[in-house]
Amino acid sequence: MTQPTNPIKPTSKISLPSNFTPKTFIKLPPLTLPAKPKTTLSFKTHCSPPSDNSQTLVSILHAIPDWADHVKERGMRQKRTLYDHEKWVQHRSSLRHWRHVMSSLSSRVVLSLVPPVIAFTSFAAIIAGYNYAVSVQWLPGFFPVLKASTLPYQLTAPALALLLVFRTEASYSRFEEGRKAWTKVIAGTNDLARQVIGGVESSGKNAPLKKALLQYIMAFPVALKESKISCFHEGIGVCEQLMGIPIPLSYTRLTSRFLVLWHLTLPIILWDDCHWIVIPATFISAASLFCIEEVGVLIEEPFPMLALDELCKQVYSNIQEAIATDKIIQAQLAAKLRSHSKEHSPNGRPNS
C-alpha cells in the first residue's frame, strides 16, 4: 500500500495550558496487505449446551442459599435502637429464654444457618441409611460399613473450640472498636456545636454563618453513617481500617474448612455408638458450631450492628435543644439590658 501524496496538515495551532505536556506519537511503518487472503481455520466446539435439567438442578440448589443470604442482608439493613430502661428490663427478664426460643424462626442468624445444617443433616441421613442397609445385608457383602474411631475427634475438638473462640473474640474486638469510634463522633459533634453556639454571636453578620455551621455539624454524623466511615480526629482512622481491613482471611477460611470436614466425618465417627442418632447429633452439632461462626462473621463488620440512626437523631435533638436554649438565654439577656438601660440615665445615675 502506498502512502497518500498529500497528507493532511493542521491549519491552526492549538493552545495548551502550561501544565500540559504533549505526548510524542510513534510513527508506525505503513501497513502492507498480503496479496491473497490467508485461509483461516474455524474451530467449532462439539460441547453440547447445558440441558434444561442441569440448569433446573443448579437453580434448585441455589434457591435455599440465596434465600438465606437475602434474609441475612435484609436483617443487616434493619435499624437498631438504643436501649432504655424498659428494654433493659425486658432484656434481663426471666422469660428471655422462652422468648428467644420462640423467636428462633424469625432470627436472621438462625435462618442463615439453614443451608449448611440441611446439607450436613442430609449427608448424615445418607450415611446412616447406607450403614443400616449394609448391616441388614440389603447390599452385597463387599460393601463396607463406614465407621471409624472417635480418637481423632477427641484430639481435634479442642483445636476447633479454640479456633471458634478466637474468631468470635476477634470479631467482637472489631465491634468494640467501632462502638468507641462512634462514641467519639457523638462527643466531638456535641462539643463542636456547643463551641459554635457559645462562641459565635446570633445577631449581626455572624448569624447566617452560625446557622450554617450548626447545620453542617448536624449533617456530619449522618453523612459519615452513609459512607460507613467516621469520626472526628482519631476515630476516622480507626473506622477506615475496620471497613477496609477484615480479620485475616486465613482464619475465616480455616474455620469454614475445619467445620465442613468435621461435620462430613461426624456420622462415620458416631455410627458405632449412636447408629440412627447420628442424624439428630449432626443436626445439633452443625446448628451450634455454625451459629457461633455466623455470629463472628456478622459482628466482624460493626457499623450495621450499631444503632447509628438513633445516635444521629440524638445528636440532632441535642443541637436543636442547645439552639433553643441559646435563643432563650439571648432573649433574656436582651430583655435585661433593655430594662437596665431604662432604669439608668446615660451618665450612669438612676432615673428618678
C-alpha positions as a printed NumPy array, in Angstrom:
array([[  0.   ,   0.   ,   0.   ],
       [  1.391,   3.424,  -0.937],
       [  1.234,   6.441,   1.326],
       [ -1.017,   9.389,   0.326],
       [  0.826,  12.094,  -1.588],
       [ -0.993,  14.972,   0.075],
       [ -1.039,  14.369,   3.797],
       [ -3.408,  16.481,   5.836],
       [ -1.651,  19.26 ,   7.713],
       [ -3.039,  21.19 ,  10.65 ],
       [ -4.277,  24.616,   9.642],
       [ -4.385,  26.134,  13.128],
       [ -2.322,  25.932,  16.244],
       [ -3.82 ,  24.519,  19.466],
       [ -3.057,  26.463,  22.606],
       [ -2.202,  24.185,  25.521],
       [ -2.164,  25.054,  29.202],
       [  1.18 ,  25.475,  30.885],
       [  0.926,  22.235,  32.833],
       [  0.063,  20.128,  29.797],
       [  2.841,  18.115,  28.197],
       [  2.036,  16.83 ,  24.725],
       [  2.88 ,  13.239,  24.061],
       [  5.089,  12.203,  21.196],
       [  3.299,   9.812,  18.897],
       [  5.293,   6.953,  17.481],
       [  5.308,   6.811,  13.712],
       [  4.241,   3.397,  12.565],
       [  5.502,   1.959,   9.318],
       [  2.946,   1.707,   6.531],
       [  0.841,  -1.396,   6.573],
       [  1.231,  -3.855,   3.739],
       [ -1.672,  -6.124,   2.977],
       [ -0.993,  -9.598,   1.605],
       [ -1.841, -10.141,  -1.989],
       [ -4.03 , -13.115,  -1.205],
       [ -6.015, -13.589,   1.923],
       [ -4.824, -16.356,   4.134],
       [ -7.041, -19.277,   4.766],
       [ -8.367, -19.176,   8.297],
       [ -9.409, -22.262,  10.12 ],
       [-12.609, -22.144,  12.078],
       [-12.879, -24.439,  15.061],
       [-16.307, -25.497,  16.199],
       [-16.891, -26.776,  19.641],
       [-18.768, -30.002,  19.878],
       [-19.772, -29.471,  23.504],
       [-23.491, -29.519,  23.808],
       [-25.118, -26.65 ,  25.692],
       [-26.205, -27.373,  29.233],
       [-29.503, -29.123,  29.361],
       [-32.581, -27.668,  30.966],
       [-32.471, -30.359,  33.634],
       [-28.987, -29.355,  34.808],
       [-29.95 , -25.685,  34.881],
       [-33.052, -26.53 ,  36.885],
       [-30.978, -28.574,  39.334],
       [-28.495, -25.722,  39.788],
       [-31.29 , -23.218,  40.367],
       [-32.879, -25.521,  42.948],
       [-29.555, -25.955,  44.771],
       [-29.035, -22.184,  44.812],
       [-32.584, -21.383,  45.918],
       [-32.117, -22.042,  49.639],
       [-28.684, -20.317,  49.984],
       [-29.93 , -17.293,  48.027],
       [-32.987, -17.083,  50.248],
       [-30.857, -17.338,  53.393],
       [-28.483, -14.623,  52.143],
       [-31.448, -12.385,  51.307],
       [-32.82 , -12.803,  54.825],
       [-29.419, -12.038,  56.326],
       [-28.837,  -8.893,  54.247],
       [-32.366,  -7.67 ,  54.944],
       [-31.678,  -8.065,  58.646],
       [-28.404,  -6.16 ,  58.318],
       [-30.312,  -3.194,  56.877],
       [-32.759,  -3.029,  59.767],
       [-32.448,  -0.039,  62.062],
       [-31.047,  -0.69 ,  65.508],
       [-32.478,   1.077,  68.543],
       [-30.815,   2.336,  71.67 ],
       [-31.745,   0.605,  74.912],
       [-33.758,   2.437,  77.544],
       [-34.903,   1.279,  80.978],
       [-37.888,  -0.703,  79.66 ],
       [-35.765,  -2.567,  77.112],
       [-33.169,  -3.414,  79.746],
       [-35.914,  -4.838,  81.992],
       [-37.136,  -6.989,  79.112],
       [-33.577,  -7.969,  78.232],
       [-32.851,  -9.436,  81.67 ],
       [-36.317, -10.891,  82.194],
       [-36.518, -14.481,  83.466],
       [-38.7  , -15.296,  80.433],
       [-35.962, -14.333,  78.   ],
       [-35.042, -17.958,  77.247],
       [-38.564, -18.871,  76.213],
       [-38.834, -15.658,  74.194],
       [-35.567, -16.376,  72.412],
       [-36.6  , -19.922,  71.568],
       [-39.979, -18.827,  70.228],
       [-38.359, -16.164,  68.044],
       [-35.825, -18.574,  66.529],
       [-37.67 , -18.858,  63.223],
       [-37.503, -15.087,  62.772],
       [-33.815, -14.775,  63.697],
       [-31.601, -13.932,  60.737],
       [-28.702, -15.808,  62.35 ],
       [-30.755, -18.99 ,  62.613],
       [-32.255, -18.625,  59.144],
       [-28.817, -18.079,  57.613],
       [-27.794, -21.487,  59.004],
       [-30.495, -23.331,  57.068],
       [-28.277, -24.259,  54.047],
       [-25.316, -25.821,  55.944],
       [-27.5  , -27.5  ,  58.575],
       [-29.758, -29.064,  55.95 ],
       [-26.77 , -30.171,  53.891],
       [-24.905, -31.873,  56.741],
       [-28.034, -33.398,  58.266],
       [-28.968, -34.844,  54.874],
       [-25.449, -36.205,  54.482],
       [-25.695, -37.825,  57.915],
       [-29.02 , -39.401,  56.937],
       [-27.429, -40.815,  53.767],
       [-24.512, -42.295,  55.726],
       [-26.868, -43.745,  58.343],
       [-29.111, -45.253,  55.674],
       [-26.133, -46.754,  53.851],
       [-24.679, -48.299,  57.022],
       [-28.052, -49.681,  58.003],
       [-28.535, -51.209,  54.554],
       [-25.113, -52.867,  54.802],
       [-25.77 , -54.135,  58.343],
       [-29.073, -55.807,  57.397],
       [-27.485, -57.183,  54.206],
       [-29.655, -55.26 ,  51.788],
       [-26.453, -54.567,  49.832],
       [-23.847, -57.084,  48.617],
       [-21.305, -58.208,  51.193],
       [-18.364, -56.379,  49.64 ],
       [-19.865, -53.004,  50.681],
       [-18.14 , -51.94 ,  53.951],
       [-19.736, -50.259,  56.912],
       [-18.499, -46.67 ,  57.187],
       [-17.19 , -46.292,  60.71 ],
       [-14.052, -45.041,  62.421],
       [-12.538, -44.451,  65.831],
       [-13.541, -41.41 ,  67.893],
       [ -9.932, -40.729,  68.877],
       [ -9.296, -38.209,  66.032],
       [-12.321, -36.201,  67.155],
       [-11.185, -36.226,  70.759],
       [ -7.818, -34.839,  69.674],
       [ -9.141, -32.174,  67.291],
       [-12.127, -30.961,  69.334],
       [-10.024, -28.577,  71.497],
       [ -8.415, -27.11 ,  68.368],
       [-11.812, -26.417,  66.805],
       [-13.092, -24.86 ,  70.032],
       [-10.059, -22.569,  70.304],
       [-10.397, -21.563,  66.662],
       [-14.069, -20.634,  67.08 ],
       [-13.369, -18.736,  70.286],
       [-10.532, -16.794,  68.672],
       [-12.647, -15.998,  65.611],
       [-15.567, -14.701,  67.68 ],
       [-13.321, -12.785,  70.077],
       [-11.523, -11.048,  67.205],
       [-14.876, -10.065,  65.681],
       [-16.132,  -8.676,  68.991],
       [-12.937,  -6.634,  69.345],
       [-13.698,  -5.005,  65.994],
       [-17.283,  -4.342,  67.133],
       [-15.998,  -2.681,  70.297],
       [-13.574,  -0.505,  68.339],
       [-16.392,   0.631,  66.069],
       [-18.567,   1.497,  69.058],
       [-15.771,   3.523,  70.662],
       [-15.107,   5.362,  67.406],
       [-18.743,   6.404,  67.111],
       [-18.738,   7.48 ,  70.743],
       [-16.007,   9.911,  69.737],
       [-18.194,  11.063,  66.836],
       [-21.081,  11.93 ,  69.135],
       [-18.872,  13.589,  71.746],
       [-16.962,  15.6  ,  69.138],
       [-20.164,  16.722,  67.423],
       [-21.752,  17.879,  70.657],
       [-18.608,  19.709,  71.788],
       [-18.185,  21.488,  68.461],
       [-21.837,  22.511,  68.438],
       [-21.549,  23.951,  71.956],
       [-18.448,  25.93 ,  70.95 ],
       [-20.233,  27.381,  67.92 ],
       [-23.343,  28.238,  69.945],
       [-21.346,  29.861,  72.731],
       [-18.625,  31.5  ,  70.652],
       [-20.464,  32.909,  67.632],
       [-22.922,  35.752,  68.025],
       [-26.502,  35.074,  66.981],
       [-27.107,  38.618,  65.754],
       [-25.498,  40.652,  63.066],
       [-23.471,  39.369,  60.148],
       [-22.394,  36.217,  62.028],
       [-25.945,  34.858,  62.341],
       [-26.051,  33.155,  58.889],
       [-22.581,  31.712,  59.459],
       [-23.601,  30.317,  62.835],
       [-26.74 ,  28.737,  61.396],
       [-24.803,  27.167,  58.503],
       [-22.13 ,  25.764,  60.831],
       [-24.719,  24.149,  63.074],
       [-26.493,  22.619,  60.084],
       [-23.212,  21.163,  58.815],
       [-22.434,  19.775,  62.258],
       [-25.857,  18.085,  62.474],
       [-25.418,  16.611,  58.994],
       [-21.896,  15.349,  59.664],
       [-22.777,  12.126,  61.571],
       [-25.467,  11.255,  59.018],
       [-23.019,  11.638,  56.138],
       [-20.474,   9.513,  57.939],
       [-23.086,   6.836,  58.664],
       [-23.991,   6.622,  54.987],
       [-20.376,   6.407,  53.877],
       [-19.566,   3.915,  56.636],
       [-16.598,   5.924,  57.904],
       [-16.417,   8.068,  60.983],
       [-15.355,  10.265,  63.109],
       [-13.544,  13.29 ,  64.467],
       [ -9.787,  13.146,  64.92 ],
       [ -8.642,   9.629,  65.891],
       [-11.87 ,   7.842,  65.107],
       [-11.702,   8.369,  61.372],
       [ -8.564,   6.277,  61.043],
       [ -9.994,   3.533,  63.234],
       [-13.215,   3.252,  61.245],
       [-11.489,   3.334,  57.875],
       [ -9.302,   0.427,  58.977],
       [-12.306,  -1.505,  60.28 ],
       [-14.105,  -1.12 ,  56.957],
       [-11.099,  -1.754,  54.724],
       [ -9.236,  -4.485,  56.609],
       [-11.192,  -7.561,  57.752],
       [ -9.95 , -10.274,  60.064],
       [ -7.171, -12.142,  58.201],
       [ -8.932, -14.295,  55.651],
       [ -6.806, -17.3  ,  56.573],
       [ -8.664, -17.589,  59.892],
       [-12.066, -17.315,  58.235],
       [-11.231, -19.91 ,  55.576],
       [ -9.601, -22.247,  58.065],
       [-12.644, -22.088,  60.343],
       [-15.019, -22.861,  57.467],
       [-12.928, -25.75 ,  56.161],
       [-12.496, -27.179,  59.655],
       [-16.238, -27.072,  60.3  ],
       [-17.08 , -28.665,  56.95 ],
       [-14.617, -31.526,  57.352],
       [-15.701, -32.041,  60.959],
       [-19.372, -32.492,  60.061],
       [-18.68 , -34.556,  56.949],
       [-16.887, -37.158,  59.057],
       [-19.094, -36.864,  62.155],
       [-21.678, -39.506,  61.045],
       [-18.903, -42.008,  60.32 ],
       [-17.285, -41.42 ,  63.707],
       [-20.516, -41.707,  65.703],
       [-22.104, -44.657,  63.887],
       [-20.85 , -47.377,  66.237],
       [-22.056, -45.579,  69.341],
       [-25.168, -43.794,  68.087],
       [-26.43 , -45.523,  64.933],
       [-29.525, -43.6  ,  63.784],
       [-28.937, -40.94 ,  66.445],
       [-26.135, -39.618,  64.249],
       [-28.795, -37.654,  62.345],
       [-30.03 , -35.502,  65.261],
       [-26.49 , -35.39 ,  66.675],
       [-25.174, -33.953,  63.398],
       [-28.073, -31.505,  63.278],
       [-27.376, -30.219,  66.792],
       [-23.638, -30.006,  66.214],
       [-23.988, -28.166,  62.902],
       [-26.598, -25.767,  64.275],
       [-24.471, -24.958,  67.321],
       [-20.997, -24.618,  65.833],
       [-22.043, -22.895,  62.617],
       [-24.13 , -20.468,  64.679],
       [-21.037, -19.434,  66.645],
       [-19.129, -18.948,  63.412],
       [-22.013, -16.982,  61.871],
       [-22.198, -14.578,  64.815],
       [-18.479, -13.9  ,  64.438],
       [-18.933, -13.116,  60.743],
       [-21.86 , -10.77 ,  61.426],
       [-20.175,  -8.645,  64.081],
       [-16.936,  -8.507,  62.075],
       [-18.499,  -5.52 ,  60.268],
       [-19.542,  -3.465,  63.313],
       [-21.337,  -0.473,  61.809],
       [-24.533,  -2.234,  60.608],
       [-24.842,  -3.716,  64.107],
       [-24.767,  -0.306,  65.848],
       [-27.766,   1.987,  66.344],
       [-26.287,   4.719,  64.15 ],
       [-29.664,   6.173,  63.132],
       [-30.65 ,   6.635,  66.747],
       [-27.272,   8.205,  67.53 ],
       [-27.661,  10.676,  64.654],
       [-31.166,  11.571,  65.852],
       [-29.774,  12.059,  69.333],
       [-27.126,  14.443,  68.025],
       [-29.77 ,  16.378,  66.094],
       [-32.013,  16.632,  69.159],
       [-29.133,  17.751,  71.38 ],
       [-28.078,  20.517,  68.986],
       [-31.679,  21.681,  68.459],
       [-32.136,  21.81 ,  72.218],
       [-28.902,  23.766,  72.587],
       [-30.038,  26.225,  69.888],
       [-33.392,  26.717,  71.618],
       [-31.69 ,  27.218,  74.97 ],
       [-29.282,  29.726,  73.419],
       [-32.204,  31.696,  71.949],
       [-33.893,  31.82 ,  75.338],
       [-30.687,  32.983,  77.019],
       [-30.085,  35.638,  74.363],
       [-33.666,  36.879,  74.708],
       [-33.354,  37.074,  78.491],
       [-30.044,  38.949,  78.202],
       [-31.525,  41.394,  75.708],
       [-34.546,  42.   ,  77.95 ],
       [-32.287,  42.523,  80.934],
       [-30.141,  45.003,  79.013],
       [-33.225,  46.922,  77.888],
       [-34.566,  47.105,  81.426],
       [-31.143,  48.156,  82.691],
       [-30.899,  50.956,  80.128],
       [-34.352,  52.257,  81.123],
       [-33.505,  52.29 ,  84.824],
       [-30.221,  54.239,  84.415],
       [-29.515,  57.529,  82.686],
       [-26.693,  57.877,  80.145],
       [-24.38 ,  59.334,  82.812],
       [-24.775,  56.236,  84.989],
       [-27.171,  57.729,  87.562],
       [-30.501,  56.038,  88.134],
       [-33.545,  57.843,  86.781],
       [-35.825,  59.379,  89.393]])
